[in-house]
mmCIF file of C-alpha atoms in Angstrom:
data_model
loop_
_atom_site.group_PDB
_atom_site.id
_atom_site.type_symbol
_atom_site.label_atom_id
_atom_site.label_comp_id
_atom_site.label_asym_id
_atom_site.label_seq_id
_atom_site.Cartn_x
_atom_site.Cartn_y
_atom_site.Cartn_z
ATOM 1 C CA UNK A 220 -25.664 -25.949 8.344
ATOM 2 C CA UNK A 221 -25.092 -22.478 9.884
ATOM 3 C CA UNK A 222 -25.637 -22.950 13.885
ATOM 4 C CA UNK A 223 -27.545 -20.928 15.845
ATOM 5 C CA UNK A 224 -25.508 -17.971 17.742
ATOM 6 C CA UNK A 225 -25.859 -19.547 21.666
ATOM 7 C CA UNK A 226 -24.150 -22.436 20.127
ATOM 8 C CA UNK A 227 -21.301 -20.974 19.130
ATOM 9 C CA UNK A 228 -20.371 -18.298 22.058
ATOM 10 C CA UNK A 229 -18.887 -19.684 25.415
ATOM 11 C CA UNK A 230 -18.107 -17.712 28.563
ATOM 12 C CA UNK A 231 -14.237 -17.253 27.102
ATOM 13 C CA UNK A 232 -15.646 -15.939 23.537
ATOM 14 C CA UNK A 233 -16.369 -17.705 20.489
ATOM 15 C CA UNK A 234 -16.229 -21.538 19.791
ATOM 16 C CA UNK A 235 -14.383 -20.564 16.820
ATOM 17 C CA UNK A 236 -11.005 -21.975 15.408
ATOM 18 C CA UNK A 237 -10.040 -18.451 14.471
ATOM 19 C CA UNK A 238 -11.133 -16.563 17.455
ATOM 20 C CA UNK A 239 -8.575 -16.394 20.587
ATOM 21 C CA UNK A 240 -7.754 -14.093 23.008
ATOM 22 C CA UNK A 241 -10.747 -11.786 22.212
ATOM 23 C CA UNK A 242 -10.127 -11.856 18.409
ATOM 24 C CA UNK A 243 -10.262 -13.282 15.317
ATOM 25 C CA UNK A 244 -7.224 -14.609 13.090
ATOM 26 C CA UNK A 245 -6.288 -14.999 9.814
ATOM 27 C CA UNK A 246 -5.098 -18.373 8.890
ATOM 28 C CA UNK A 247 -1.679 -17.447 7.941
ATOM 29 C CA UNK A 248 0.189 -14.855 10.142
ATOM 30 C CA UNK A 249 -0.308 -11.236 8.498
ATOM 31 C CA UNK A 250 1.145 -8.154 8.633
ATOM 32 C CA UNK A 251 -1.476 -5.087 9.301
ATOM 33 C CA UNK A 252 -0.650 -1.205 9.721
ATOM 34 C CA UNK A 253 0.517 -0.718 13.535
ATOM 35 C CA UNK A 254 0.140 2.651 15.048
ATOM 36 C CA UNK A 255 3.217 4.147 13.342
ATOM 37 C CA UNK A 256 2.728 2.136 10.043
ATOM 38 C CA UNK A 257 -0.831 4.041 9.920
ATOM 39 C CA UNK A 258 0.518 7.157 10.776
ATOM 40 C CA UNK A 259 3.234 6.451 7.442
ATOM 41 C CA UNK A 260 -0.232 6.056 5.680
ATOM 42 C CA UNK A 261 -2.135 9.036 6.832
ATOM 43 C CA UNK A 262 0.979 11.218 6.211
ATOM 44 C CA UNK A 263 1.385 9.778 2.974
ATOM 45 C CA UNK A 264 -2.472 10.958 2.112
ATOM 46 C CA UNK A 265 -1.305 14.353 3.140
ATOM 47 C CA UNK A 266 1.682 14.907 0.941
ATOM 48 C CA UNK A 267 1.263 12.290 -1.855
ATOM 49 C CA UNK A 268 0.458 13.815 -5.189
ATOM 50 C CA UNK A 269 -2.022 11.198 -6.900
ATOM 51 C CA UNK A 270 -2.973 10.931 -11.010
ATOM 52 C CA UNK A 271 -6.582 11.124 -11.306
ATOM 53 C CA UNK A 272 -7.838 9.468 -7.679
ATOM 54 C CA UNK A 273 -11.354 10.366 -9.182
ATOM 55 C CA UNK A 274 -13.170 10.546 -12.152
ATOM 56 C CA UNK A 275 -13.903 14.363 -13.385
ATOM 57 C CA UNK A 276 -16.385 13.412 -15.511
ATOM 58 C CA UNK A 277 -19.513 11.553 -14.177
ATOM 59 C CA UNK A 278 -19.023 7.545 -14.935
ATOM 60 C CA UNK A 279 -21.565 5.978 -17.252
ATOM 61 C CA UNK A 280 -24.795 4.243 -15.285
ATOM 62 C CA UNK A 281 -27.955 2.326 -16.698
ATOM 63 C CA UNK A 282 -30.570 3.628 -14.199
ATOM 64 C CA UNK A 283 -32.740 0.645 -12.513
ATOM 65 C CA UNK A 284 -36.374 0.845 -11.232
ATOM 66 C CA UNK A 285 -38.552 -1.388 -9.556
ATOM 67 C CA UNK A 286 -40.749 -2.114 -12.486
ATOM 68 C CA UNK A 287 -37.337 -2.941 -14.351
ATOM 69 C CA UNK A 288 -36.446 -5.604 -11.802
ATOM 70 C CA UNK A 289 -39.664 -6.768 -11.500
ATOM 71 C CA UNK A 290 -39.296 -7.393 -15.435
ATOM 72 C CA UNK A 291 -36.326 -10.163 -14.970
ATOM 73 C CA UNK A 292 -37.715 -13.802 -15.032
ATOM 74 C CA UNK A 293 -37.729 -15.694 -12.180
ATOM 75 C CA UNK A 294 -36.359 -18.652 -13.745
ATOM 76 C CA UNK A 295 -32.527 -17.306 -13.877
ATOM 77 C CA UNK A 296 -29.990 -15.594 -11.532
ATOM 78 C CA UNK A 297 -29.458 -11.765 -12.640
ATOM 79 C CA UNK A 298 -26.849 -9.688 -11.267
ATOM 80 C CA UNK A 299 -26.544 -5.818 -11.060
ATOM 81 C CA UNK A 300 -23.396 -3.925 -9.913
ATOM 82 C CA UNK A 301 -24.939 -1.524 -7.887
ATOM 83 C CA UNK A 302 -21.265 0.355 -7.331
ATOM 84 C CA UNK A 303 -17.856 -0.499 -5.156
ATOM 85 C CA UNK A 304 -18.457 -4.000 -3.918
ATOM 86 C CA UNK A 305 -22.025 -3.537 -3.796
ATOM 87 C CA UNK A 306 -24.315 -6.253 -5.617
ATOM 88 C CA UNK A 307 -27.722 -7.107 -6.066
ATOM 89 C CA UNK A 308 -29.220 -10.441 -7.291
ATOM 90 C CA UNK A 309 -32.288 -11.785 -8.484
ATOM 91 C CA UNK A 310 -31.789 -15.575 -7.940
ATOM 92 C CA UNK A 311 -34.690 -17.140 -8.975
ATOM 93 C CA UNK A 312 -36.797 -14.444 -8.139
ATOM 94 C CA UNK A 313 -35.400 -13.650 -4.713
ATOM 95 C CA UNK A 314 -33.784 -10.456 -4.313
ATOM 96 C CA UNK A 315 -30.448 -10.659 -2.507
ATOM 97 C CA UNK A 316 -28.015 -7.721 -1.936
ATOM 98 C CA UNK A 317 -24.153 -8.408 -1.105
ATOM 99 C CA UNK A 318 -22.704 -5.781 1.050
ATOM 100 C CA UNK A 319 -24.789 -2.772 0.449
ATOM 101 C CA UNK A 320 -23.188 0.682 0.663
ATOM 102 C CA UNK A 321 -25.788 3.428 -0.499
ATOM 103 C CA UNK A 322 -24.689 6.525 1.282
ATOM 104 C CA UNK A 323 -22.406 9.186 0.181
ATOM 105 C CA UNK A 324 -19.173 8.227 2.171
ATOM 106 C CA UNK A 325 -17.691 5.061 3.492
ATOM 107 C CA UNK A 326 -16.675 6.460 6.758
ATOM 108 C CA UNK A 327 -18.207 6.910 10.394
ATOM 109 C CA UNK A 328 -18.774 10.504 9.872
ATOM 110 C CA UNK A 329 -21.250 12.553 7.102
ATOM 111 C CA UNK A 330 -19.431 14.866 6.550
ATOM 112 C CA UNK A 331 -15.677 13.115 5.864
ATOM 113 C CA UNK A 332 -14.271 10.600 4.263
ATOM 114 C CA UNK A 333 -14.278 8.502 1.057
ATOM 115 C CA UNK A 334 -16.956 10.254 -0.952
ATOM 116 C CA UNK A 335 -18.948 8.218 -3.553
ATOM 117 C CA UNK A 336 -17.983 9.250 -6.960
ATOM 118 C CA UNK A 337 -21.920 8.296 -8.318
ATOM 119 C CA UNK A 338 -24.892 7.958 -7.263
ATOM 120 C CA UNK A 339 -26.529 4.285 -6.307
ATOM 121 C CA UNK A 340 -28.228 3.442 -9.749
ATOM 122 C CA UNK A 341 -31.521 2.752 -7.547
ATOM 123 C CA UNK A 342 -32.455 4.426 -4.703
ATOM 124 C CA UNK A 343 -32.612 2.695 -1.986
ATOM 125 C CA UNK A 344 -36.518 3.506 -1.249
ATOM 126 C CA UNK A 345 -37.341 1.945 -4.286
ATOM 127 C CA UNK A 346 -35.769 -1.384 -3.818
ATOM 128 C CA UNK A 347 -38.323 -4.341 -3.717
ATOM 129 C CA UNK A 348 -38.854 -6.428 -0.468
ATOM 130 C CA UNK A 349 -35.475 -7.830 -0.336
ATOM 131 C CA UNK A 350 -35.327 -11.778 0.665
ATOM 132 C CA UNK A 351 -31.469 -11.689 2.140
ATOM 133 C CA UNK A 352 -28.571 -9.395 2.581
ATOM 134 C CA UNK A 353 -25.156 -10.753 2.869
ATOM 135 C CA UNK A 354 -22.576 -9.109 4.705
ATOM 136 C CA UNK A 355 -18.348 -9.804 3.743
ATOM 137 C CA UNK A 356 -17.298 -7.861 7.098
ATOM 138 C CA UNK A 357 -17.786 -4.711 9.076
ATOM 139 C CA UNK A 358 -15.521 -1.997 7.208
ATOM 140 C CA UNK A 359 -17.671 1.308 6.746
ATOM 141 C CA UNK A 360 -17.152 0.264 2.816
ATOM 142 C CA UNK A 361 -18.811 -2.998 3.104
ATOM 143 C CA UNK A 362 -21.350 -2.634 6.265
ATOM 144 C CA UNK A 363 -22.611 -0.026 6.002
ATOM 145 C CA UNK A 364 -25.332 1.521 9.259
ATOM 146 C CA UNK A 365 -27.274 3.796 7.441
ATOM 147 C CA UNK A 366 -28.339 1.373 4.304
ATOM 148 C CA UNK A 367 -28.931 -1.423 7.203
ATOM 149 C CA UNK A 368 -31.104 0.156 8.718
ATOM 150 C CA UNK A 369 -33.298 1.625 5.845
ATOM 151 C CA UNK A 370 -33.570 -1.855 4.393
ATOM 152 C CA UNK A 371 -34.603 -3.575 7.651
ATOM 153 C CA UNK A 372 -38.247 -3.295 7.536
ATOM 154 C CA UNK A 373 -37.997 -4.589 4.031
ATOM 155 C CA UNK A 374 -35.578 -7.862 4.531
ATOM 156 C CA UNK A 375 -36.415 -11.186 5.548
ATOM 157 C CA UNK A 376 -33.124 -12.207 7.029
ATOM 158 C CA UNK A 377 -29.458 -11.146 7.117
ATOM 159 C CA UNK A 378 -26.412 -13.057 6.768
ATOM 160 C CA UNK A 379 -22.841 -11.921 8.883
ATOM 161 C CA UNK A 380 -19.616 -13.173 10.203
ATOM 162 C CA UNK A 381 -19.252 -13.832 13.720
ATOM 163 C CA UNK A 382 -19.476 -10.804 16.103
ATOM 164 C CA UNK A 383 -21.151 -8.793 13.255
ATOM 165 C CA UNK A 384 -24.302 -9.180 15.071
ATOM 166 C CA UNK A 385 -23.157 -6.926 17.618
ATOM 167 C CA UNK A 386 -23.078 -4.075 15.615
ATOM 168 C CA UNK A 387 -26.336 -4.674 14.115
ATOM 169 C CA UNK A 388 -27.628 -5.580 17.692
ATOM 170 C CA UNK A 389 -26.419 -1.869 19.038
ATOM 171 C CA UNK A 390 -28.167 -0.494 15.738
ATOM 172 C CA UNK A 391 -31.285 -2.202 16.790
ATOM 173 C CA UNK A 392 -31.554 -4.189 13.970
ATOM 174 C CA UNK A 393 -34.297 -7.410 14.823
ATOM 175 C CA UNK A 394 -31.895 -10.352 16.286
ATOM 176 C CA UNK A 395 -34.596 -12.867 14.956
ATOM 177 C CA UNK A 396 -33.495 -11.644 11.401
ATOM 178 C CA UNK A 397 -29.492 -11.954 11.630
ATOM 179 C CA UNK A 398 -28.075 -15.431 11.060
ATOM 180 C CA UNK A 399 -24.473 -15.542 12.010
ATOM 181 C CA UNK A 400 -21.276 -17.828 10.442
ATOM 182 C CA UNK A 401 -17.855 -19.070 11.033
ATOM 183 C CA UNK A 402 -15.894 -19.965 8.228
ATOM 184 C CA UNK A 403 -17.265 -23.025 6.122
ATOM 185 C CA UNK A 404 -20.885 -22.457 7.671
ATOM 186 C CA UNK A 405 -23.383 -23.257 5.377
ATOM 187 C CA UNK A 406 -27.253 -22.628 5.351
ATOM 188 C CA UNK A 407 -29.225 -23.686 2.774
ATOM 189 C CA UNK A 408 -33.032 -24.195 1.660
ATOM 190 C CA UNK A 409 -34.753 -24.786 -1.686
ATOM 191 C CA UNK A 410 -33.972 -22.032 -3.608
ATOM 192 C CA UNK A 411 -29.744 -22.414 -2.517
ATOM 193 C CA UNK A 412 -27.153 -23.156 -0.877
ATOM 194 C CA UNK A 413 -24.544 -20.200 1.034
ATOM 195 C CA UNK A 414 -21.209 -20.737 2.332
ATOM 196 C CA UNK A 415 -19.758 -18.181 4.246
ATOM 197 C CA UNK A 416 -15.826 -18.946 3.757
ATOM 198 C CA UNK A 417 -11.899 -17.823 4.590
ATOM 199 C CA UNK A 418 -10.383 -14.745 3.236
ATOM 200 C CA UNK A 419 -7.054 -12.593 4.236
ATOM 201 C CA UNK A 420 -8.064 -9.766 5.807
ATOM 202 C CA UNK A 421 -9.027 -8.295 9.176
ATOM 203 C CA UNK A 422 -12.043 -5.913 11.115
ATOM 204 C CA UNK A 423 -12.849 -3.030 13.108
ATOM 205 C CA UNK A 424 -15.070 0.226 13.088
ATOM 206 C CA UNK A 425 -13.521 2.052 15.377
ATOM 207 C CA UNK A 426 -9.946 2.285 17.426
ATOM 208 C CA UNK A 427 -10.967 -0.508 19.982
ATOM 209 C CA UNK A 428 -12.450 -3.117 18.307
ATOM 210 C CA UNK A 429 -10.112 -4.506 15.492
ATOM 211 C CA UNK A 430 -10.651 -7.970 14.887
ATOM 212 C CA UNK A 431 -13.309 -9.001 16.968
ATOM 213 C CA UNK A 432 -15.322 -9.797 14.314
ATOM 214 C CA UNK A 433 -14.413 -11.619 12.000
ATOM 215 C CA UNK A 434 -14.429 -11.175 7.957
ATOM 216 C CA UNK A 435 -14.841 -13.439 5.277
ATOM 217 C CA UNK A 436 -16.346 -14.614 1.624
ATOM 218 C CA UNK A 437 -19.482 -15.879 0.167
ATOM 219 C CA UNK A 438 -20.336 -18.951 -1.518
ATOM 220 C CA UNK A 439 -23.877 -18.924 -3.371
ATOM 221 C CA UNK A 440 -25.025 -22.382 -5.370
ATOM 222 C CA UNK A 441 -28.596 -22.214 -7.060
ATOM 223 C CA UNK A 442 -29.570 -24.508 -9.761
ATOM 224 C CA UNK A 443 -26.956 -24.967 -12.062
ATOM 225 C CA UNK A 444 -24.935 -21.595 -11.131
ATOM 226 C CA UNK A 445 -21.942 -21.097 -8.897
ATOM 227 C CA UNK A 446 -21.292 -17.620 -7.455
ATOM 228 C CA UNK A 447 -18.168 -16.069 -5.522
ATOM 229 C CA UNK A 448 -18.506 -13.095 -3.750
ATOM 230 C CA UNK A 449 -15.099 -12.242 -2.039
ATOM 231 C CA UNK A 450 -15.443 -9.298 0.263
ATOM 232 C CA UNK A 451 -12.012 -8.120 0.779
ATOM 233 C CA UNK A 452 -8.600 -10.271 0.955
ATOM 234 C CA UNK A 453 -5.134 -10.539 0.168
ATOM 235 C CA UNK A 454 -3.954 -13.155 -1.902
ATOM 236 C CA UNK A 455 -3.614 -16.577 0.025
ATOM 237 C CA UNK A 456 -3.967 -20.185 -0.796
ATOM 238 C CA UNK A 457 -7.414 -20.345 0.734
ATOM 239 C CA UNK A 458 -8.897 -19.917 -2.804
ATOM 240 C CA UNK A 459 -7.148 -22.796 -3.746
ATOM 241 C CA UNK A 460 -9.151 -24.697 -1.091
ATOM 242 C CA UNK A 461 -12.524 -22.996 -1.476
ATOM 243 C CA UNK A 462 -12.527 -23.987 -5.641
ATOM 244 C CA UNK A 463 -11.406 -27.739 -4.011
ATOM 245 C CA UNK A 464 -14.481 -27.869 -1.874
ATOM 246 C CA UNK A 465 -17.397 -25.654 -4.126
ATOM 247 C CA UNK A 466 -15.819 -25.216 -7.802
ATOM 248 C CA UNK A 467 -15.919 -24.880 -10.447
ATOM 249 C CA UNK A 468 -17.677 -21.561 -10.261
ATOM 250 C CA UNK A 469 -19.369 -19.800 -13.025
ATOM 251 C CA UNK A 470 -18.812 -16.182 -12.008
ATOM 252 C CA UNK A 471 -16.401 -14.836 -9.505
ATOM 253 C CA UNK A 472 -17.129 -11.121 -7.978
ATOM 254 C CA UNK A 473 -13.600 -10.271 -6.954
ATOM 255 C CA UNK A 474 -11.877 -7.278 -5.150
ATOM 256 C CA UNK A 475 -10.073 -5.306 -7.475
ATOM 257 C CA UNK A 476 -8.890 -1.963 -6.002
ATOM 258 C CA UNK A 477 -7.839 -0.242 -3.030
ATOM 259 C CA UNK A 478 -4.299 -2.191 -3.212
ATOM 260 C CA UNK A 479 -0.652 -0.634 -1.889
ATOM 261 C CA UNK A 480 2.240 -1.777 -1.184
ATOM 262 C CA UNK A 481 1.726 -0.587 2.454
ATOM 263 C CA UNK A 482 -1.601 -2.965 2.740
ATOM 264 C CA UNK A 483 0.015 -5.993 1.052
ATOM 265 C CA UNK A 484 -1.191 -8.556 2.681
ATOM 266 C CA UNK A 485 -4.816 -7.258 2.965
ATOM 267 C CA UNK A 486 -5.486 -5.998 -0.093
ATOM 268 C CA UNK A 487 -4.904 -7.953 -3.286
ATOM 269 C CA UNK A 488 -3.667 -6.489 -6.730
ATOM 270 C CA UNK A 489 -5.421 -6.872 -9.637
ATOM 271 C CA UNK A 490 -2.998 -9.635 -11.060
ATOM 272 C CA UNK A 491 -3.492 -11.243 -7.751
ATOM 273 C CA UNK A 492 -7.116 -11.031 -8.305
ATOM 274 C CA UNK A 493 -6.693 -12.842 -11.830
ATOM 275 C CA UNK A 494 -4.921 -15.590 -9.774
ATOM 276 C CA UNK A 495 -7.304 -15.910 -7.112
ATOM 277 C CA UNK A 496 -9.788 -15.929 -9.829
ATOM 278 C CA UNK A 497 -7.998 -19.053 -11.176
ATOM 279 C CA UNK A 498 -7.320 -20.683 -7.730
ATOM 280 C CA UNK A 499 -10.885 -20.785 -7.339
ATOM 281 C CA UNK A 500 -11.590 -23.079 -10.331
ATOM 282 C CA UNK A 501 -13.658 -20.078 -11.812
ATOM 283 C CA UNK A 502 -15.459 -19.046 -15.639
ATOM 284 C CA UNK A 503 -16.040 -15.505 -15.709
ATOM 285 C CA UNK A 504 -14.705 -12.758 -13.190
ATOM 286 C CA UNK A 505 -16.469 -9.923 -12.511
ATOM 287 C CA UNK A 506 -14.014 -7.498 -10.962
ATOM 288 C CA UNK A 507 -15.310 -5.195 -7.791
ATOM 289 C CA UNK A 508 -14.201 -2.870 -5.063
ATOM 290 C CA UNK A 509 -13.275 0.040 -7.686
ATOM 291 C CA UNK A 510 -14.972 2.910 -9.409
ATOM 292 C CA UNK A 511 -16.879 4.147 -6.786
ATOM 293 C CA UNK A 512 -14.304 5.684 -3.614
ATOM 294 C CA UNK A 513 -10.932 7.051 -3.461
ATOM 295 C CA UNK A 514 -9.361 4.280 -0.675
ATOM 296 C CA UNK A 515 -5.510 4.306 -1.681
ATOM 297 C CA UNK A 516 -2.966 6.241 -3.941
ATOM 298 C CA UNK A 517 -3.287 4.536 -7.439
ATOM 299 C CA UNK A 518 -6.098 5.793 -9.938
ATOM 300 C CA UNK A 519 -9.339 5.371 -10.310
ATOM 301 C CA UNK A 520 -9.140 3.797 -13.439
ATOM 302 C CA UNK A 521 -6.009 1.697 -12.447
ATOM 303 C CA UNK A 522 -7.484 -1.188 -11.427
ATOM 304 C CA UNK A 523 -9.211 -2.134 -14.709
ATOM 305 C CA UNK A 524 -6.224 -1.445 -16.626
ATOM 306 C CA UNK A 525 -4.579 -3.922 -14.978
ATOM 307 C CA UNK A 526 -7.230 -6.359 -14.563
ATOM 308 C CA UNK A 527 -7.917 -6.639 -18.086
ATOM 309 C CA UNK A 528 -4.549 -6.447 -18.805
ATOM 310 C CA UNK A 529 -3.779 -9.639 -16.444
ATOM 311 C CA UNK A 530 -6.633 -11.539 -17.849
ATOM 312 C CA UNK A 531 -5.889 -11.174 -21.404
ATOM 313 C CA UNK A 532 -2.500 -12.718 -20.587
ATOM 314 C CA UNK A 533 -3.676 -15.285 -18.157
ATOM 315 C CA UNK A 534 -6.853 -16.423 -20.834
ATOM 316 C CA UNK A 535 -9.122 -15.329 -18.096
ATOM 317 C CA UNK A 536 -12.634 -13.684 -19.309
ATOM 318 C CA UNK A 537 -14.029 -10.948 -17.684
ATOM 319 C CA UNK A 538 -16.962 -8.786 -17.615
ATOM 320 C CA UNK A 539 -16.752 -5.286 -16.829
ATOM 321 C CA UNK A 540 -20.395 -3.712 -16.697
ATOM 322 C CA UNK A 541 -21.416 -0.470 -15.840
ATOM 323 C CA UNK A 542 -22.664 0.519 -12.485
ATOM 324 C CA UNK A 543 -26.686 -0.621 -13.191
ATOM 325 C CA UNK A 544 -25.892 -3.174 -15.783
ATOM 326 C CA UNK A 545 -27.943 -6.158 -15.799
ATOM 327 C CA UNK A 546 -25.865 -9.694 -16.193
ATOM 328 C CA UNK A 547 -27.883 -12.466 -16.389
ATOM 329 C CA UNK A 548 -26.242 -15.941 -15.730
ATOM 330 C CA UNK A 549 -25.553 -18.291 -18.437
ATOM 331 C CA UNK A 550 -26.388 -15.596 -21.167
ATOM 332 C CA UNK A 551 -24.001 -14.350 -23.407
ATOM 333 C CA UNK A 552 -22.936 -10.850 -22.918
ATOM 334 C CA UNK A 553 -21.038 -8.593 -25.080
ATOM 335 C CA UNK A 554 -18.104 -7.104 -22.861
ATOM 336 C CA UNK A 555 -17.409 -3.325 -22.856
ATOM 337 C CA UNK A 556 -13.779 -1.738 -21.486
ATOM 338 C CA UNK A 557 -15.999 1.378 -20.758
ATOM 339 C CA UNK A 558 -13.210 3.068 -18.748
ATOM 340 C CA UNK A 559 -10.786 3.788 -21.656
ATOM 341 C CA UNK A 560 -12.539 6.245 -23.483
ATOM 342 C CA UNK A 561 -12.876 8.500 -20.242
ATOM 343 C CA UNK A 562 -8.834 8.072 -18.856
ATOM 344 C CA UNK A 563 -7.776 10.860 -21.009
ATOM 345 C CA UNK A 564 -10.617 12.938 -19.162
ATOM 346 C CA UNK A 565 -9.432 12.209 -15.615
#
């Protein structure tokens, strides 16, 4: 079970295997941009030419409503891509959102940075009460302060990493709402079970606080269904070890995008993805963290090229919905490579 926050902070920090020093750790050493390595980057953003970074078309959405939400049974798990790596569930008629990013950039400031390429296909005013939110780590692309705070008076409780609370603390958000994890943490009740476990990756939201909080995956087990939710990661054996301990898994929501060859470590590619979708003992992959903001150099449509490319040649099945779609667990659903048609368009 999760413990309580008190238990796990001591006078030097967190009672944390991966936390020393002040910060968190990955498990395996890992190379991140330095100060001249992100300089590299940002100069590369500045001269690089890049092939269609963004859509010029607008990308097609099924639009959701409350009453349309309120239609899905409450005897299954639905899931709705809501856009980037943002999710929302119905499990079991509980509403759950994973990493909810509804405003128009991922970045600290309104008016710069990564702008959205669509809209949200709900507002986020008419989302129902919302039961949980679960948060992969505290990059402007995942945590996002403006959503946060607009949902707060209609959540129950909030999931985050260690040290996440902080930032929701400064925000103002309710403490008595935020339950915090370490990697292999669990909670659960009688509607699930939630595991909050490793990925390869780092923090920060701001120039001096990287890694000191820490990042990680999700775990979700209700019923018969297994869900993986990985946040962000480079490719590492810990998926071997998390479809050991909780696979087989029925869907996988992997990150698929946002990959260079300058971010390695950090950032999988989409064959990587396939593999880590594979590693974790895993059905059908549901590919995420693409088709929404501009974060690196290769195409928007670039990542599902390759993913479906990899999984064809790997046997892997994937599912590829729209931003809005409704997939409902255990149903059969009839697979469309949406993106093709609109590459020749930009």
């Amino acid at each position: 079970m999760v413990s309580n926050l008190d238990a796990q902070v001591s006078d030097s920090g967190y009672s944390s295997k991966q936390f020393k020093d002040g910060k968190f750790y990955n498990t395996n050493e890992v190379e991140q941009p330095n100060l001249k390595k992100t300089l590299g980057i940002f100069w590369r953003f500045i001269t690089e030419s890049k092939q269609d970074p963004m859509p010029n078309i607008p990308l097609p959405m099924m639009q959701q409503s409350p009453n349309m939400l309120a239609q899905l049974s409450d005897d299954q798990i639905h899931m709705v891509k809501l856009g980037h790596s943002s999710v929302l569930l119905k499990v079991f008629g509980e509403y759950w959102l994973l990493d909810p990013v509804f405003s128009k950039r991922a970045s600290p400031f309104s008016f710069a940075g990564p702008e959205r390429f669509h809209e949200a296909p709900i507002a986020l005013a008419d989302l129902p009460q919302i039961d949980r939110i679960l948060i992969s780590h505290n990059h402007y692309d995942h945590l996002d302060k403006e959503s946060i705070l607009s949902l707060m008076n209609k959540t129950k409780e909030i999931f985050v990493p260690l040290g996440v609370e902080g930032d929701l603390q400064q925000w103002g958000v309710d403490k008595n709402k935020v339950k915090v994890f370490d990697w292999w943490q669990e909670h659960g009740d009688k509607t699930s079970l939630v595991a909050f476990v490793p990925t390869q990756h780092f923090s920060g939201r701001g120039l001096s606080d990287g890694n000191k909080t820490l990042w990680g995956s999700w775990v979700i087990k209700a019923a018969e269904q297994s869900i993986y939710f990985s946040g962000d990661s480079g490719y590492f054996d810990g998926f071997k070890e998390i479809g050991r301990r909780y696979g087989p898994f029925n869907y996988t929501f992997i990150e698929t995008g946002a990959y260079d060859k300058d971010w390695a470590d950090i950032h999988m590619t989409p064959e990587q993805s396939v593999q880590a979708h594979i590693d974790l003992n895993a059905e059908v992959m549901l590919p995420i963290h693409n088709g929404t903001f501009d974060l690196a150099f290769h195409s928007w449509y670039d990542p599902l090229e390759r993913v479906a490319t990899a999984a064809a040649q790997k046997k892997v099945t994937i599912n590829t919905p729209i931003v809005g779609e409704v997939i409902t667990a255990g149903e059969p659903h009839n697979n469309d490579f949406w993106w093709k048609s609109l590459m020749s368009k930009g």
